[in-house]
Amino acid sequence: CTICKAKNLNNKAIVFLPHHRLALCKEHFIEWFEKRVDKTIKEFKMFDKNDNILVAVSGGKDSLSLWNALYKLGYNADGFYINLGINEYSEDSKILAQKFADKIGKKLHIISLKEEIASIPEIKEKTNRPTCSACGTIKRYYINKYAKELGYNIIATGHNLDDEAAVLFSNTLNWEIDFLKKQYPVLKEEDGFIKKVKPLCKITEKESALYAFLNNIDYIEYECPFAEGASSIEYKIFLNELENKHPGTKLKFYTQFLKKMYPILNSVEKEEKSLKHCIICGEPSFNDICSVCRLKQLVKN
Ligand code: Q46
Ligand code: ZN
């Protein structure tokens, strides 16, 4: 282990991180991971120890690793789980999320989509919206709504470097300027929207899986059945091939975008669509009726 060696200790490394040129033992990997998360939180001024954080928990490795790291770093963080009603996947992930919350003695708020609108499979059947796009809109809507009602001022999600690099790659391939302009690990608080942050944005998927494993966190190891065939998976595979040949590619692609391209994109004056409030539910929306209320109407009809 690089750190043990410097301290004249003799622990064997269990992992090699080529993009950081570090070989680390279990103890120092965990320490490195938590320090890196904390550094990211401070670098982007995400939150501090006085904030009330709500972690979007899916039961997967990223959200549980994030919650564990925030807990160990001494931040005030509870969890929020949406039961999407996707058969065993939702049942299994709910059990694992609750088990983890009990282990660290933190509150996990749980809502059921079936009670709010309808389950994801029902929404898929009754509307023609692409499933993951509808699911993403719904998740963002409910966590924002409940965070406000429950008195949290920060929403933290487990998006990792692989996720961010894949989205950045897709948005760049399609020159989605409006999306690129918003691709930042912090979305500031805005009329009706709670501040949203991504503290794992510089942590790879492998690092987050290893952190979960070394901390004995039980997480859901299989993907949601609707994830199959998503183009983001292809982009992740492609970026990993590049990463294997040239370690550090993903990190550089993402961090250099934030440093060099993001400020340029946002220096151009844009015509801001003004934010209103949905006439049905009162939540922030760019249209008279928000997309979740429209979805509700489609499901009913
Ligand atoms: S849960 Fe929902 Fe994901 Fe399943 S339906 Fe798609 S978006 S894949 S993170
Ligand atoms: Zn609405």
Short mmCIF file of C-alpha atoms and ligand atoms in Angstrom, two decimals:
data_model
loop_
_atom_site.label_atom_id
_atom_site.label_comp_id
_atom_site.label_asym_id
_atom_site.label_seq_id
_atom_site.Cartn_x
_atom_site.Cartn_y
_atom_site.Cartn_z
CA CYS A 1 0.00 0.00 0.00
CA THR A 2 1.43 3.34 -1.08
CA ILE A 3 0.39 5.07 2.16
CA CYS A 4 1.51 2.24 4.47
CA LYS A 5 4.87 2.21 2.73
CA ALA A 6 5.36 5.91 3.42
CA LYS A 7 4.56 5.24 7.06
CA ASN A 8 6.88 2.22 7.23
CA LEU A 9 3.94 -0.14 7.69
CA ASN A 10 3.65 -3.33 5.81
CA ASN A 11 0.02 -3.78 4.71
CA LYS A 12 -0.56 -5.42 1.36
CA ALA A 13 -2.51 -3.42 -1.19
CA ILE A 14 -5.89 -4.86 -2.20
CA VAL A 15 -6.56 -2.42 -5.01
CA PHE A 16 -4.59 -0.49 -7.59
CA LEU A 17 -6.06 2.76 -8.91
CA PRO A 18 -4.05 3.38 -12.09
CA HIS A 19 -5.63 6.80 -12.75
CA HIS A 20 -4.40 8.01 -9.36
CA ARG A 21 -1.21 5.89 -9.38
CA LEU A 22 -2.17 4.52 -5.97
CA ALA A 23 -2.07 1.01 -4.52
CA LEU A 24 -4.11 0.86 -1.32
CA CYS A 25 -4.85 -1.54 1.52
CA LYS A 26 -8.42 -1.91 2.82
CA GLU A 27 -8.08 0.70 5.55
CA HIS A 28 -6.43 3.28 3.33
CA PHE A 29 -8.82 2.72 0.44
CA ILE A 30 -11.77 3.47 2.75
CA GLU A 31 -9.96 6.51 4.11
CA TRP A 32 -9.04 7.68 0.59
CA PHE A 33 -12.65 7.26 -0.62
CA GLU A 34 -14.18 9.26 2.23
CA LYS A 35 -11.57 12.02 1.93
CA ARG A 36 -12.22 12.27 -1.80
CA VAL A 37 -15.96 12.56 -1.25
CA ASP A 38 -15.43 15.22 1.42
CA LYS A 39 -13.06 17.14 -0.82
CA THR A 40 -15.64 17.13 -3.63
CA ILE A 41 -18.34 18.36 -1.20
CA LYS A 42 -16.09 21.26 -0.19
CA GLU A 43 -14.75 22.01 -3.68
CA PHE A 44 -18.25 22.54 -5.05
CA LYS A 45 -19.64 24.05 -1.82
CA MET A 46 -22.33 21.39 -1.73
CA PHE A 47 -23.27 21.54 1.96
CA ASP A 48 -21.85 21.60 5.47
CA LYS A 49 -22.56 20.06 8.87
CA ASN A 50 -25.50 22.41 9.51
CA ASP A 51 -27.48 21.27 6.49
CA ASN A 52 -30.27 18.71 6.48
CA ILE A 53 -29.52 16.32 3.68
CA LEU A 54 -31.88 13.85 2.04
CA VAL A 55 -30.11 11.07 0.13
CA ALA A 56 -31.99 9.56 -2.81
CA VAL A 57 -31.62 5.87 -1.99
CA SER A 58 -32.24 3.18 -4.60
CA GLY A 59 -30.75 0.25 -2.70
CA GLY A 60 -27.83 0.13 -5.17
CA LYS A 61 -24.13 0.42 -4.37
CA ASP A 62 -23.80 4.12 -5.21
CA SER A 63 -26.58 5.54 -3.07
CA LEU A 64 -25.73 3.30 -0.10
CA SER A 65 -21.98 4.00 -0.36
CA LEU A 66 -22.79 7.71 -0.49
CA TRP A 67 -25.06 7.50 2.56
CA ASN A 68 -22.43 5.51 4.45
CA ALA A 69 -19.66 8.00 3.62
CA LEU A 70 -21.83 11.00 4.61
CA TYR A 71 -22.73 9.28 7.86
CA LYS A 72 -19.09 8.50 8.65
CA LEU A 73 -17.99 12.03 7.75
CA GLY A 74 -20.47 13.39 10.30
CA TYR A 75 -23.03 14.96 7.97
CA ASN A 76 -26.72 15.05 8.81
CA ALA A 77 -28.18 12.73 6.20
CA ASP A 78 -31.41 10.71 6.07
CA GLY A 79 -32.64 8.56 3.19
CA PHE A 80 -35.55 8.71 0.76
CA TYR A 81 -36.73 5.62 -1.08
CA ILE A 82 -39.39 5.48 -3.79
CA ASN A 83 -40.98 2.10 -4.26
CA LEU A 84 -41.41 2.12 -8.05
CA GLY A 85 -43.48 -1.07 -8.02
CA ILE A 86 -41.11 -2.91 -10.37
CA ASN A 87 -41.83 -6.42 -9.03
CA GLU A 88 -38.98 -8.22 -7.22
CA TYR A 89 -36.51 -5.50 -8.13
CA SER A 90 -38.41 -2.96 -6.03
CA GLU A 91 -39.14 -5.40 -3.21
CA ASP A 92 -35.51 -6.56 -2.95
CA SER A 93 -34.07 -3.07 -3.13
CA LYS A 94 -36.50 -1.73 -0.52
CA ILE A 95 -35.50 -4.44 1.96
CA LEU A 96 -31.79 -3.71 1.43
CA ALA A 97 -32.30 0.06 1.77
CA GLN A 98 -34.22 -0.41 5.03
CA LYS A 99 -31.65 -2.89 6.35
CA PHE A 100 -28.90 -0.34 5.74
CA ALA A 101 -30.87 2.50 7.38
CA ASP A 102 -31.40 0.31 10.47
CA LYS A 103 -27.69 -0.54 10.56
CA ILE A 104 -26.61 3.11 10.74
CA GLY A 105 -29.64 4.14 12.80
CA LYS A 106 -30.89 6.75 10.34
CA LYS A 107 -34.37 7.52 9.09
CA LEU A 108 -35.45 6.16 5.70
CA HIS A 109 -38.55 7.84 4.31
CA ILE A 110 -40.41 5.50 1.96
CA ILE A 111 -43.15 6.39 -0.51
CA SER A 112 -44.99 4.12 -2.89
CA LEU A 113 -45.46 5.20 -6.49
CA LYS A 114 -48.52 2.96 -6.75
CA GLU A 115 -50.20 5.11 -4.12
CA GLU A 116 -49.04 8.39 -5.67
CA ILE A 117 -49.81 7.65 -9.37
CA ALA A 118 -49.27 4.07 -10.51
CA SER A 119 -46.35 1.64 -10.62
CA ILE A 120 -43.71 2.04 -13.35
CA PRO A 121 -44.95 -1.08 -15.26
CA GLU A 122 -48.51 0.39 -15.22
CA ILE A 123 -47.24 3.77 -16.41
CA LYS A 124 -45.35 1.99 -19.20
CA GLU A 125 -48.51 0.20 -20.23
CA LYS A 126 -50.84 3.18 -20.10
CA THR A 127 -48.71 5.98 -21.56
CA ASN A 128 -46.37 6.19 -24.53
CA ARG A 129 -43.63 7.99 -22.64
CA PRO A 130 -40.26 6.16 -22.73
CA THR A 131 -40.16 4.33 -19.38
CA CYS A 132 -36.85 5.60 -18.01
CA SER A 133 -37.59 9.16 -18.99
CA ALA A 134 -40.96 9.06 -17.19
CA CYS A 135 -39.34 7.32 -14.21
CA GLY A 136 -36.60 9.95 -13.98
CA THR A 137 -39.11 12.82 -14.10
CA ILE A 138 -41.24 11.16 -11.41
CA LYS A 139 -38.29 10.48 -9.09
CA ARG A 140 -37.05 14.09 -9.37
CA TYR A 141 -40.56 15.41 -8.71
CA TYR A 142 -41.28 13.35 -5.59
CA ILE A 143 -37.93 13.72 -3.89
CA ASN A 144 -38.13 17.48 -4.37
CA LYS A 145 -41.71 17.65 -3.11
CA TYR A 146 -41.08 15.47 -0.06
CA ALA A 147 -37.74 17.08 0.81
CA LYS A 148 -39.60 20.40 1.14
CA GLU A 149 -42.44 18.90 3.15
CA LEU A 150 -40.08 17.02 5.47
CA GLY A 151 -37.80 20.01 6.07
CA TYR A 152 -34.59 19.04 4.20
CA ASN A 153 -32.63 21.69 2.34
CA ILE A 154 -30.29 19.49 0.27
CA ILE A 155 -30.93 16.50 -2.00
CA ALA A 156 -27.90 14.26 -2.59
CA THR A 157 -27.84 11.62 -5.31
CA GLY A 158 -25.36 8.79 -5.91
CA HIS A 159 -24.45 9.63 -9.53
CA ASN A 160 -20.84 8.53 -10.01
CA LEU A 161 -18.10 9.48 -12.47
CA ASP A 162 -19.12 6.73 -14.92
CA ASP A 163 -22.70 8.07 -14.97
CA GLU A 164 -21.61 11.67 -15.41
CA ALA A 165 -19.03 10.86 -18.10
CA ALA A 166 -21.57 8.76 -20.03
CA VAL A 167 -24.19 11.55 -19.93
CA LEU A 168 -21.56 14.10 -20.91
CA PHE A 169 -20.49 11.89 -23.80
CA SER A 170 -24.05 11.45 -25.02
CA ASN A 171 -24.83 15.16 -24.71
CA THR A 172 -21.65 16.01 -26.59
CA LEU A 173 -22.31 13.50 -29.38
CA ASN A 174 -25.72 15.08 -29.90
CA TRP A 175 -24.61 18.65 -29.13
CA GLU A 176 -27.35 19.00 -26.54
CA ILE A 177 -26.28 22.47 -25.50
CA ASP A 178 -29.17 23.05 -23.11
CA PHE A 179 -28.36 19.84 -21.24
CA LEU A 180 -24.61 20.55 -21.27
CA LYS A 181 -25.26 23.93 -19.70
CA LYS A 182 -26.86 22.19 -16.74
CA GLN A 183 -24.36 19.38 -16.33
CA TYR A 184 -22.81 20.45 -13.06
CA PRO A 185 -22.54 18.52 -9.76
CA VAL A 186 -24.57 21.22 -8.01
CA LEU A 187 -27.96 22.53 -9.08
CA LYS A 188 -28.69 25.54 -6.99
CA GLU A 189 -31.89 26.15 -5.10
CA GLU A 190 -34.50 27.90 -7.21
CA ASP A 191 -38.09 28.91 -6.71
CA GLY A 192 -39.64 25.63 -5.50
CA PHE A 193 -36.59 23.50 -6.28
CA ILE A 194 -34.30 22.27 -3.51
CA LYS A 195 -30.52 22.39 -4.03
CA LYS A 196 -29.30 19.12 -5.60
CA VAL A 197 -25.78 17.72 -5.36
CA LYS A 198 -23.72 14.76 -6.60
CA PRO A 199 -20.89 14.11 -4.11
CA LEU A 200 -19.71 10.92 -5.93
CA CYS A 201 -19.12 12.70 -9.24
CA LYS A 202 -15.37 12.02 -9.02
CA ILE A 203 -15.73 8.42 -7.80
CA THR A 204 -15.84 5.62 -10.37
CA GLU A 205 -18.42 2.86 -10.36
CA LYS A 206 -15.75 0.31 -9.46
CA GLU A 207 -14.55 2.41 -6.52
CA SER A 208 -18.06 2.76 -5.18
CA ALA A 209 -18.70 -0.99 -5.51
CA LEU A 210 -15.44 -1.74 -3.71
CA TYR A 211 -16.25 0.74 -0.94
CA ALA A 212 -19.66 -0.92 -0.44
CA PHE A 213 -18.07 -4.37 -0.40
CA LEU A 214 -15.33 -3.43 2.09
CA ASN A 215 -17.92 -1.86 4.40
CA ASN A 216 -20.11 -4.99 4.28
CA ILE A 217 -22.98 -3.08 2.71
CA ASP A 218 -25.57 -5.36 1.16
CA TYR A 219 -26.81 -3.73 -2.01
CA ILE A 220 -28.95 -4.81 -4.92
CA GLU A 221 -26.58 -6.40 -7.37
CA TYR A 222 -28.81 -6.69 -10.41
CA GLU A 223 -30.09 -3.87 -12.60
CA CYS A 224 -33.65 -2.66 -12.93
CA PRO A 225 -35.21 -4.72 -15.79
CA PHE A 226 -35.96 -1.50 -17.71
CA ALA A 227 -32.28 -0.51 -17.80
CA GLU A 228 -31.57 -3.11 -20.48
CA GLY A 229 -30.68 -1.65 -23.84
CA ALA A 230 -30.19 1.90 -22.54
CA SER A 231 -27.67 3.72 -24.73
CA SER A 232 -25.89 4.97 -21.59
CA ILE A 233 -24.73 1.40 -20.98
CA GLU A 234 -23.06 1.31 -24.41
CA TYR A 235 -21.37 4.63 -23.72
CA LYS A 236 -20.10 3.33 -20.39
CA ILE A 237 -18.61 0.25 -22.06
CA PHE A 238 -16.97 2.40 -24.71
CA LEU A 239 -15.53 4.83 -22.16
CA ASN A 240 -14.24 1.91 -20.06
CA GLU A 241 -12.41 0.53 -23.10
CA LEU A 242 -10.71 3.88 -23.51
CA GLU A 243 -10.03 4.03 -19.77
CA ASN A 244 -8.31 0.64 -19.84
CA LYS A 245 -5.96 1.85 -22.54
CA HIS A 246 -5.49 5.32 -21.11
CA PRO A 247 -6.17 5.44 -17.36
CA GLY A 248 -7.66 8.77 -16.27
CA THR A 249 -9.62 9.38 -19.49
CA LYS A 250 -13.05 9.52 -17.79
CA LEU A 251 -11.91 11.77 -14.98
CA LYS A 252 -10.15 14.14 -17.36
CA PHE A 253 -13.07 14.24 -19.79
CA TYR A 254 -15.47 15.19 -16.98
CA THR A 255 -13.33 17.50 -14.86
CA GLN A 256 -11.91 19.40 -17.83
CA PHE A 257 -15.45 19.91 -19.10
CA LEU A 258 -16.39 21.44 -15.73
CA LYS A 259 -13.29 23.59 -15.69
CA LYS A 260 -13.07 24.74 -19.30
CA MET A 261 -16.30 24.18 -21.20
CA TYR A 262 -19.02 24.65 -18.60
CA PRO A 263 -18.09 28.30 -17.87
CA ILE A 264 -17.98 29.14 -21.59
CA LEU A 265 -21.39 27.61 -22.23
CA ASN A 266 -22.88 29.51 -19.34
CA SER A 267 -21.33 32.84 -20.26
CA VAL A 268 -23.57 33.03 -23.31
CA GLU A 269 -26.79 34.88 -22.59
CA LYS A 270 -29.73 32.60 -22.98
CA GLU A 271 -33.40 33.08 -23.22
CA GLU A 272 -34.57 31.68 -19.89
CA LYS A 273 -37.92 29.98 -19.93
CA SER A 274 -39.62 31.37 -16.88
CA LEU A 275 -40.60 29.06 -14.07
CA LYS A 276 -44.27 28.93 -13.08
CA HIS A 277 -46.24 26.78 -10.70
CA CYS A 278 -48.36 23.85 -11.80
CA ILE A 279 -52.05 24.84 -11.62
CA ILE A 280 -52.93 21.40 -10.25
CA CYS A 281 -50.27 20.54 -7.68
CA GLY A 282 -48.48 23.88 -7.18
CA GLU A 283 -45.02 22.40 -7.80
CA PRO A 284 -42.55 24.35 -10.00
CA SER A 285 -43.09 23.80 -13.71
CA PHE A 286 -42.30 25.41 -17.07
CA ASN A 287 -45.84 24.74 -18.27
CA ASP A 288 -49.26 25.37 -16.76
CA ILE A 289 -49.54 21.70 -15.85
CA CYS A 290 -46.38 19.94 -14.67
CA SER A 291 -45.18 16.74 -16.34
CA VAL A 292 -46.16 14.52 -13.39
CA CYS A 293 -49.72 15.86 -13.30
CA ARG A 294 -49.93 15.34 -17.08
CA LEU A 295 -48.72 11.79 -16.60
CA LYS A 296 -51.35 11.26 -13.90
CA GLN A 297 -54.04 12.40 -16.33
CA LEU A 298 -52.75 10.01 -19.02
CA VAL A 299 -52.78 7.10 -16.58
CA LYS A 300 -56.35 7.92 -15.45
CA ASN A 301 -57.63 8.21 -19.00
S1 Q46 B 1 -35.24 2.65 -12.12
FE1 Q46 B 1 -36.44 3.89 -13.50
FE2 Q46 B 1 -33.83 3.44 -13.65
FE3 Q46 B 1 -35.54 1.38 -13.89
S2 Q46 B 1 -37.19 2.43 -14.97
FE4 Q46 B 1 -35.31 3.22 -15.87
S3 Q46 B 1 -34.95 5.05 -14.68
S4 Q46 B 1 -33.78 1.81 -15.18
S5 Q46 B 1 -32.14 4.38 -12.68
ZN ZN B 2 -48.45 19.26 -11.02
#
